[in-house]
Amino acid sequence: MSAPQRAPRVGVLALQGDVREHAAMLSELGAEVVEVRRPEDLEGLDGFVLPGGESTTLSLLLQSSGLFDPLAERLAAGLPVLGTCAGMILLGREVLDGRSDQRVLGVVDLSVRRNAFGRQLESFEADLDVEGLEGGPVHAVFIRAPVVERAGEDVEVLASVEMGGVKLPVVCRSGAATAVAFHPELTGEDRLHRLLLEEVASRRKGAGA
Ligand code: GLN
């Protein structure tokens, strides 16, 4: 008989933003949640979540806490990650309309413009079909959301919204990273977190963990 597997250990960046909602959703789905504030907290994680908040502040806090470089390394090495809103900005490779000292983790080949829906609408909601998610459309809440202006060739666009005849990617996936422009954690929408946990499970299986 094989030993029962321990629960997946998922870190939630807990420097700023809507940490609690992500943590509650992950616990509900059976994960052990680690609130990550210091480099030591990254030890032994199977997955990671970058919450929404303010990407400029998150960038500064990531640097002052010493987390920026070790986290970037873990993500570059393939730690499965979900980033929502400001988390999407942080996962990208280039930030437009950022602060001059704002750094991003560069995990997904995206150029992302901050607050770009905001010129027309500060926040809005939409029902989206997300490729690969069963069970009907995702009700998406966008709050001062980023716009993906460029997605690299290895980026799969799983959902878009149409604005003024242009399709703007809002769910993007590359390797084990998923970047989402809206806030699934605020509406009880748990399918993207499930996707993260599936990715974690398949990596752990592959590693024989
Ligand atoms: N506008 C924020 C930023 O630039 C993101 C907003 C959010 O996470 N809800 O970081």
PDB file of C-alpha atoms and ligand atoms in Angstrom:
ATOM      1  CA  MET A   1       0.000   0.000   0.000  1.00  0.00           C
ATOM      2  CA  SER A   2       1.415   3.396  -0.872  1.00  0.00           C
ATOM      3  CA  ALA A   3       1.677   5.978   1.887  1.00  0.00           C
ATOM      4  CA  PRO A   4      -1.013   8.685   1.772  1.00  0.00           C
ATOM      5  CA  GLN A   5       0.357  11.779   0.075  1.00  0.00           C
ATOM      6  CA  ARG A   6       0.703  14.896   2.162  1.00  0.00           C
ATOM      7  CA  ALA A   7      -1.401  17.869   1.116  1.00  0.00           C
ATOM      8  CA  PRO A   8       0.197  20.102  -1.513  1.00  0.00           C
ATOM      9  CA  ARG A   9       1.991  23.011   0.128  1.00  0.00           C
ATOM     10  CA  VAL A  10       1.121  26.253  -1.633  1.00  0.00           C
ATOM     11  CA  GLY A  11       2.702  29.601  -0.828  1.00  0.00           C
ATOM     12  CA  VAL A  12       0.688  32.794  -1.060  1.00  0.00           C
ATOM     13  CA  LEU A  13       2.736  35.974  -1.294  1.00  0.00           C
ATOM     14  CA  ALA A  14       1.567  37.776   1.840  1.00  0.00           C
ATOM     15  CA  LEU A  15       3.217  41.193   1.624  1.00  0.00           C
ATOM     16  CA  GLN A  16       0.136  43.099   0.444  1.00  0.00           C
ATOM     17  CA  GLY A  17      -3.145  42.554  -1.370  1.00  0.00           C
ATOM     18  CA  ASP A  18      -5.965  40.037  -1.221  1.00  0.00           C
ATOM     19  CA  VAL A  19      -4.006  37.276   0.495  1.00  0.00           C
ATOM     20  CA  ARG A  20      -6.832  36.036   2.712  1.00  0.00           C
ATOM     21  CA  GLU A  21      -9.205  35.233  -0.133  1.00  0.00           C
ATOM     22  CA  HIS A  22      -6.610  33.157  -1.976  1.00  0.00           C
ATOM     23  CA  ALA A  23      -5.552  31.383   1.213  1.00  0.00           C
ATOM     24  CA  ALA A  24      -9.175  30.525   2.071  1.00  0.00           C
ATOM     25  CA  MET A  25      -9.836  29.169  -1.400  1.00  0.00           C
ATOM     26  CA  LEU A  26      -6.694  27.017  -1.412  1.00  0.00           C
ATOM     27  CA  SER A  27      -7.426  25.626   2.072  1.00  0.00           C
ATOM     28  CA  GLU A  28     -10.932  24.810   0.967  1.00  0.00           C
ATOM     29  CA  LEU A  29      -9.440  22.831  -1.930  1.00  0.00           C
ATOM     30  CA  GLY A  30      -7.275  20.806   0.491  1.00  0.00           C
ATOM     31  CA  ALA A  31      -3.933  22.611   0.186  1.00  0.00           C
ATOM     32  CA  GLU A  32      -1.655  23.480   3.086  1.00  0.00           C
ATOM     33  CA  VAL A  33      -1.230  27.240   2.766  1.00  0.00           C
ATOM     34  CA  VAL A  34       2.001  29.020   3.677  1.00  0.00           C
ATOM     35  CA  GLU A  35       1.857  32.804   3.883  1.00  0.00           C
ATOM     36  CA  VAL A  36       5.144  33.892   2.345  1.00  0.00           C
ATOM     37  CA  ARG A  37       6.844  36.974   3.772  1.00  0.00           C
ATOM     38  CA  ARG A  38      10.516  35.997   3.994  1.00  0.00           C
ATOM     39  CA  PRO A  39      12.899  33.975   1.808  1.00  0.00           C
ATOM     40  CA  GLU A  40      12.807  31.055   4.318  1.00  0.00           C
ATOM     41  CA  ASP A  41       9.074  30.680   3.699  1.00  0.00           C
ATOM     42  CA  LEU A  42       9.805  29.490   0.151  1.00  0.00           C
ATOM     43  CA  GLU A  43      11.247  26.216   1.410  1.00  0.00           C
ATOM     44  CA  GLY A  44       9.364  23.067   0.497  1.00  0.00           C
ATOM     45  CA  LEU A  45       6.637  24.740  -1.558  1.00  0.00           C
ATOM     46  CA  ASP A  46       4.862  22.805  -4.316  1.00  0.00           C
ATOM     47  CA  GLY A  47       3.017  25.785  -5.798  1.00  0.00           C
ATOM     48  CA  PHE A  48       2.642  29.542  -5.469  1.00  0.00           C
ATOM     49  CA  VAL A  49       0.049  32.305  -5.747  1.00  0.00           C
ATOM     50  CA  LEU A  50       0.708  35.978  -6.461  1.00  0.00           C
ATOM     51  CA  PRO A  51      -2.374  37.897  -5.317  1.00  0.00           C
ATOM     52  CA  GLY A  52      -3.913  41.087  -6.609  1.00  0.00           C
ATOM     53  CA  GLY A  53      -2.963  44.342  -4.929  1.00  0.00           C
ATOM     54  CA  GLU A  54      -0.667  47.048  -6.200  1.00  0.00           C
ATOM     55  CA  SER A  55       2.186  45.773  -8.333  1.00  0.00           C
ATOM     56  CA  THR A  56       4.383  48.827  -7.641  1.00  0.00           C
ATOM     57  CA  THR A  57       4.135  48.250  -3.881  1.00  0.00           C
ATOM     58  CA  LEU A  58       4.532  44.495  -4.271  1.00  0.00           C
ATOM     59  CA  SER A  59       7.678  45.030  -6.325  1.00  0.00           C
ATOM     60  CA  LEU A  60       9.203  47.256  -3.625  1.00  0.00           C
ATOM     61  CA  LEU A  61       8.221  44.878  -0.816  1.00  0.00           C
ATOM     62  CA  LEU A  62       9.554  41.863  -2.716  1.00  0.00           C
ATOM     63  CA  GLN A  63      12.898  43.617  -2.935  1.00  0.00           C
ATOM     64  CA  SER A  64      13.051  44.917   0.649  1.00  0.00           C
ATOM     65  CA  SER A  65      12.053  41.506   2.049  1.00  0.00           C
ATOM     66  CA  GLY A  66      14.811  39.783   0.083  1.00  0.00           C
ATOM     67  CA  LEU A  67      12.197  37.601  -1.629  1.00  0.00           C
ATOM     68  CA  PHE A  68      12.522  38.929  -5.155  1.00  0.00           C
ATOM     69  CA  ASP A  69      15.527  36.963  -6.396  1.00  0.00           C
ATOM     70  CA  PRO A  70      14.884  33.623  -4.667  1.00  0.00           C
ATOM     71  CA  LEU A  71      11.242  33.706  -5.758  1.00  0.00           C
ATOM     72  CA  ALA A  72      12.199  34.568  -9.351  1.00  0.00           C
ATOM     73  CA  GLU A  73      14.617  31.617  -9.292  1.00  0.00           C
ATOM     74  CA  ARG A  74      12.025  29.162  -7.984  1.00  0.00           C
ATOM     75  CA  LEU A  75       9.510  30.292 -10.595  1.00  0.00           C
ATOM     76  CA  ALA A  76      12.078  30.132 -13.403  1.00  0.00           C
ATOM     77  CA  ALA A  77      12.809  26.568 -12.285  1.00  0.00           C
ATOM     78  CA  GLY A  78       9.167  25.658 -12.882  1.00  0.00           C
ATOM     79  CA  LEU A  79       7.362  26.077  -9.538  1.00  0.00           C
ATOM     80  CA  PRO A  80       3.678  26.100 -10.588  1.00  0.00           C
ATOM     81  CA  VAL A  81       2.192  29.552 -10.065  1.00  0.00           C
ATOM     82  CA  LEU A  82      -1.078  31.440 -10.420  1.00  0.00           C
ATOM     83  CA  GLY A  83      -0.996  35.253 -10.537  1.00  0.00           C
ATOM     84  CA  THR A  84      -4.116  37.400 -10.452  1.00  0.00           C
ATOM     85  CA  CYS A  85      -4.288  41.056 -11.521  1.00  0.00           C
ATOM     86  CA  ALA A  86      -1.209  42.672  -9.916  1.00  0.00           C
ATOM     87  CA  GLY A  87       0.049  39.060  -9.835  1.00  0.00           C
ATOM     88  CA  MET A  88      -0.274  38.935 -13.615  1.00  0.00           C
ATOM     89  CA  ILE A  89       1.840  42.090 -13.905  1.00  0.00           C
ATOM     90  CA  LEU A  90       4.503  40.570 -11.665  1.00  0.00           C
ATOM     91  CA  LEU A  91       4.595  37.353 -13.686  1.00  0.00           C
ATOM     92  CA  GLY A  92       5.113  39.231 -16.959  1.00  0.00           C
ATOM     93  CA  ARG A  93       8.364  40.148 -18.644  1.00  0.00           C
ATOM     94  CA  GLU A  94       7.698  43.826 -19.209  1.00  0.00           C
ATOM     95  CA  VAL A  95       5.515  46.346 -17.381  1.00  0.00           C
ATOM     96  CA  LEU A  96       4.205  49.431 -19.163  1.00  0.00           C
ATOM     97  CA  ASP A  97       3.072  52.494 -17.189  1.00  0.00           C
ATOM     98  CA  GLY A  98       4.898  51.106 -14.175  1.00  0.00           C
ATOM     99  CA  ARG A  99       7.123  52.999 -11.764  1.00  0.00           C
ATOM    100  CA  SER A 100      10.655  53.451 -13.028  1.00  0.00           C
ATOM    101  CA  ASP A 101      12.004  51.269 -10.206  1.00  0.00           C
ATOM    102  CA  GLN A 102       9.317  48.598 -10.592  1.00  0.00           C
ATOM    103  CA  ARG A 103      10.662  45.094 -11.236  1.00  0.00           C
ATOM    104  CA  VAL A 104       8.806  42.094 -12.580  1.00  0.00           C
ATOM    105  CA  LEU A 105       9.591  38.408 -12.232  1.00  0.00           C
ATOM    106  CA  GLY A 106       9.678  37.654 -15.974  1.00  0.00           C
ATOM    107  CA  VAL A 107       8.128  34.187 -15.822  1.00  0.00           C
ATOM    108  CA  VAL A 108       5.595  34.613 -18.630  1.00  0.00           C
ATOM    109  CA  ASP A 109       6.559  36.361 -21.862  1.00  0.00           C
ATOM    110  CA  LEU A 110       4.022  39.173 -21.626  1.00  0.00           C
ATOM    111  CA  SER A 111       4.150  42.941 -21.917  1.00  0.00           C
ATOM    112  CA  VAL A 112       1.480  44.217 -19.583  1.00  0.00           C
ATOM    113  CA  ARG A 113       0.138  47.732 -19.243  1.00  0.00           C
ATOM    114  CA  ARG A 114      -1.028  48.706 -15.770  1.00  0.00           C
ATOM    115  CA  ASN A 115      -4.549  50.035 -15.199  1.00  0.00           C
ATOM    116  CA  ALA A 116      -5.178  50.071 -18.930  1.00  0.00           C
ATOM    117  CA  PHE A 117      -8.849  49.112 -18.839  1.00  0.00           C
ATOM    118  CA  GLY A 118      -9.195  51.977 -16.382  1.00  0.00           C
ATOM    119  CA  ARG A 119      -9.143  54.670 -19.019  1.00  0.00           C
ATOM    120  CA  GLN A 120     -12.609  53.571 -20.095  1.00  0.00           C
ATOM    121  CA  LEU A 121     -13.749  51.712 -17.015  1.00  0.00           C
ATOM    122  CA  GLU A 122     -12.268  51.541 -13.550  1.00  0.00           C
ATOM    123  CA  SER A 123     -13.787  48.148 -12.923  1.00  0.00           C
ATOM    124  CA  PHE A 124     -16.169  45.851 -14.751  1.00  0.00           C
ATOM    125  CA  GLU A 125     -17.477  42.314 -14.836  1.00  0.00           C
ATOM    126  CA  ALA A 126     -17.712  39.828 -17.690  1.00  0.00           C
ATOM    127  CA  ASP A 127     -18.620  36.190 -18.275  1.00  0.00           C
ATOM    128  CA  LEU A 128     -15.770  34.446 -20.017  1.00  0.00           C
ATOM    129  CA  ASP A 129     -15.224  31.124 -21.684  1.00  0.00           C
ATOM    130  CA  VAL A 130     -11.876  29.867 -20.488  1.00  0.00           C
ATOM    131  CA  GLU A 131     -10.322  27.164 -22.627  1.00  0.00           C
ATOM    132  CA  GLY A 132      -9.872  23.927 -20.719  1.00  0.00           C
ATOM    133  CA  LEU A 133     -12.224  24.863 -17.848  1.00  0.00           C
ATOM    134  CA  GLU A 134     -15.395  22.827 -17.725  1.00  0.00           C
ATOM    135  CA  GLY A 135     -18.619  23.870 -16.064  1.00  0.00           C
ATOM    136  CA  GLY A 136     -19.616  26.978 -17.979  1.00  0.00           C
ATOM    137  CA  PRO A 137     -18.318  30.530 -18.199  1.00  0.00           C
ATOM    138  CA  VAL A 138     -16.221  32.173 -15.527  1.00  0.00           C
ATOM    139  CA  HIS A 139     -17.737  35.261 -13.953  1.00  0.00           C
ATOM    140  CA  ALA A 140     -14.789  37.646 -13.947  1.00  0.00           C
ATOM    141  CA  VAL A 141     -14.395  40.801 -11.857  1.00  0.00           C
ATOM    142  CA  PHE A 142     -11.806  43.238 -13.201  1.00  0.00           C
ATOM    143  CA  ILE A 143     -10.508  45.927 -10.820  1.00  0.00           C
ATOM    144  CA  ARG A 144      -8.038  48.457 -12.266  1.00  0.00           C
ATOM    145  CA  ALA A 145      -6.948  45.507 -14.327  1.00  0.00           C
ATOM    146  CA  PRO A 146      -3.877  45.221 -16.522  1.00  0.00           C
ATOM    147  CA  VAL A 147      -4.035  44.819 -20.290  1.00  0.00           C
ATOM    148  CA  VAL A 148      -1.756  42.369 -22.084  1.00  0.00           C
ATOM    149  CA  GLU A 149      -0.330  44.283 -25.018  1.00  0.00           C
ATOM    150  CA  ARG A 150       1.975  41.537 -26.227  1.00  0.00           C
ATOM    151  CA  ALA A 151       2.041  37.796 -25.611  1.00  0.00           C
ATOM    152  CA  GLY A 152       5.075  35.760 -26.676  1.00  0.00           C
ATOM    153  CA  GLU A 153       4.880  32.741 -28.946  1.00  0.00           C
ATOM    154  CA  ASP A 154       5.038  30.222 -26.109  1.00  0.00           C
ATOM    155  CA  VAL A 155       2.095  31.863 -24.308  1.00  0.00           C
ATOM    156  CA  GLU A 156      -1.291  30.179 -24.646  1.00  0.00           C
ATOM    157  CA  VAL A 157      -4.180  32.607 -24.422  1.00  0.00           C
ATOM    158  CA  LEU A 158      -7.003  30.729 -22.670  1.00  0.00           C
ATOM    159  CA  ALA A 159      -9.498  33.609 -22.528  1.00  0.00           C
ATOM    160  CA  SER A 160      -9.880  37.124 -23.887  1.00  0.00           C
ATOM    161  CA  VAL A 161     -12.290  40.030 -23.618  1.00  0.00           C
ATOM    162  CA  GLU A 162     -13.264  42.081 -26.591  1.00  0.00           C
ATOM    163  CA  MET A 163     -12.970  45.852 -26.290  1.00  0.00           C
ATOM    164  CA  GLY A 164     -13.599  48.134 -29.220  1.00  0.00           C
ATOM    165  CA  GLY A 165     -13.235  45.248 -31.674  1.00  0.00           C
ATOM    166  CA  VAL A 166      -9.875  44.180 -30.190  1.00  0.00           C
ATOM    167  CA  LYS A 167      -9.429  40.889 -28.362  1.00  0.00           C
ATOM    168  CA  LEU A 168      -7.410  41.377 -25.187  1.00  0.00           C
ATOM    169  CA  PRO A 169      -5.954  38.289 -23.500  1.00  0.00           C
ATOM    170  CA  VAL A 170      -7.048  37.933 -19.854  1.00  0.00           C
ATOM    171  CA  VAL A 171      -6.016  34.360 -19.020  1.00  0.00           C
ATOM    172  CA  CYS A 172      -2.532  33.410 -20.215  1.00  0.00           C
ATOM    173  CA  ARG A 173      -0.574  30.272 -19.603  1.00  0.00           C
ATOM    174  CA  SER A 174       3.055  29.400 -20.187  1.00  0.00           C
ATOM    175  CA  GLY A 175       4.601  26.227 -18.784  1.00  0.00           C
ATOM    176  CA  ALA A 176       3.456  25.922 -15.172  1.00  0.00           C
ATOM    177  CA  ALA A 177       2.468  29.588 -14.863  1.00  0.00           C
ATOM    178  CA  THR A 178      -1.010  31.034 -15.282  1.00  0.00           C
ATOM    179  CA  ALA A 179      -1.544  34.802 -15.338  1.00  0.00           C
ATOM    180  CA  VAL A 180      -5.071  36.127 -14.930  1.00  0.00           C
ATOM    181  CA  ALA A 181      -6.128  39.785 -15.297  1.00  0.00           C
ATOM    182  CA  PHE A 182      -9.161  39.464 -13.003  1.00  0.00           C
ATOM    183  CA  HIS A 183      -9.913  38.233  -9.465  1.00  0.00           C
ATOM    184  CA  PRO A 184     -11.359  34.694  -9.329  1.00  0.00           C
ATOM    185  CA  GLU A 185     -10.699  34.636  -5.569  1.00  0.00           C
ATOM    186  CA  LEU A 186     -13.233  37.421  -4.980  1.00  0.00           C
ATOM    187  CA  THR A 187     -16.190  35.628  -6.540  1.00  0.00           C
ATOM    188  CA  GLY A 188     -15.773  32.097  -5.171  1.00  0.00           C
ATOM    189  CA  GLU A 189     -14.563  30.965  -8.601  1.00  0.00           C
ATOM    190  CA  ASP A 190     -12.160  28.152  -7.725  1.00  0.00           C
ATOM    191  CA  ARG A 191     -11.480  26.498 -11.085  1.00  0.00           C
ATOM    192  CA  LEU A 192      -8.241  28.375 -11.760  1.00  0.00           C
ATOM    193  CA  HIS A 193      -6.950  27.424  -8.298  1.00  0.00           C
ATOM    194  CA  ARG A 194      -7.937  23.823  -9.062  1.00  0.00           C
ATOM    195  CA  LEU A 195      -5.917  24.056 -12.260  1.00  0.00           C
ATOM    196  CA  LEU A 196      -2.920  25.189 -10.200  1.00  0.00           C
ATOM    197  CA  LEU A 197      -3.351  22.233  -7.834  1.00  0.00           C
ATOM    198  CA  GLU A 198      -3.630  19.847 -10.806  1.00  0.00           C
ATOM    199  CA  GLU A 199      -0.375  21.221 -12.166  1.00  0.00           C
ATOM    200  CA  VAL A 200       1.187  20.753  -8.716  1.00  0.00           C
ATOM    201  CA  ALA A 201      -0.100  17.170  -8.520  1.00  0.00           C
ATOM    202  CA  SER A 202       1.204  16.243 -11.946  1.00  0.00           C
ATOM    203  CA  ARG A 203       4.650  17.692 -11.156  1.00  0.00           C
ATOM    204  CA  ARG A 204       4.804  15.870  -7.835  1.00  0.00           C
ATOM    205  CA  LYS A 205       3.828  12.620  -9.526  1.00  0.00           C
ATOM    206  CA  GLY A 206       6.505  13.172 -12.173  1.00  0.00           C
ATOM    207  CA  ALA A 207       9.076  13.809  -9.430  1.00  0.00           C
ATOM    208  CA  GLY A 208       7.901  10.735  -7.470  1.00  0.00           C
ATOM    209  CA  ALA A 209       7.207  12.963  -4.458  1.00  0.00           C
TER     210      ALA A 209
HETATM  211  N1  GLN B   1      -3.732  48.339 -10.738  1.00  0.00           N
HETATM  212  C1  GLN B   1      -2.991  47.411  -9.934  1.00  0.00           C
HETATM  213  C2  GLN B   1      -1.504  47.408 -10.286  1.00  0.00           C
HETATM  214  O1  GLN B   1      -1.089  48.070 -11.144  1.00  0.00           O
HETATM  215  C3  GLN B   1      -3.569  46.017 -10.035  1.00  0.00           C
HETATM  216  C4  GLN B   1      -4.976  46.009  -9.504  1.00  0.00           C
HETATM  217  C5  GLN B   1      -5.382  44.749  -8.822  1.00  0.00           C
HETATM  218  O2  GLN B   1      -4.577  43.878  -8.506  1.00  0.00           O
HETATM  219  N2  GLN B   1      -6.672  44.688  -8.559  1.00  0.00           N
HETATM  220  O3  GLN B   1      -0.734  46.751  -9.693  1.00  0.00           O
END
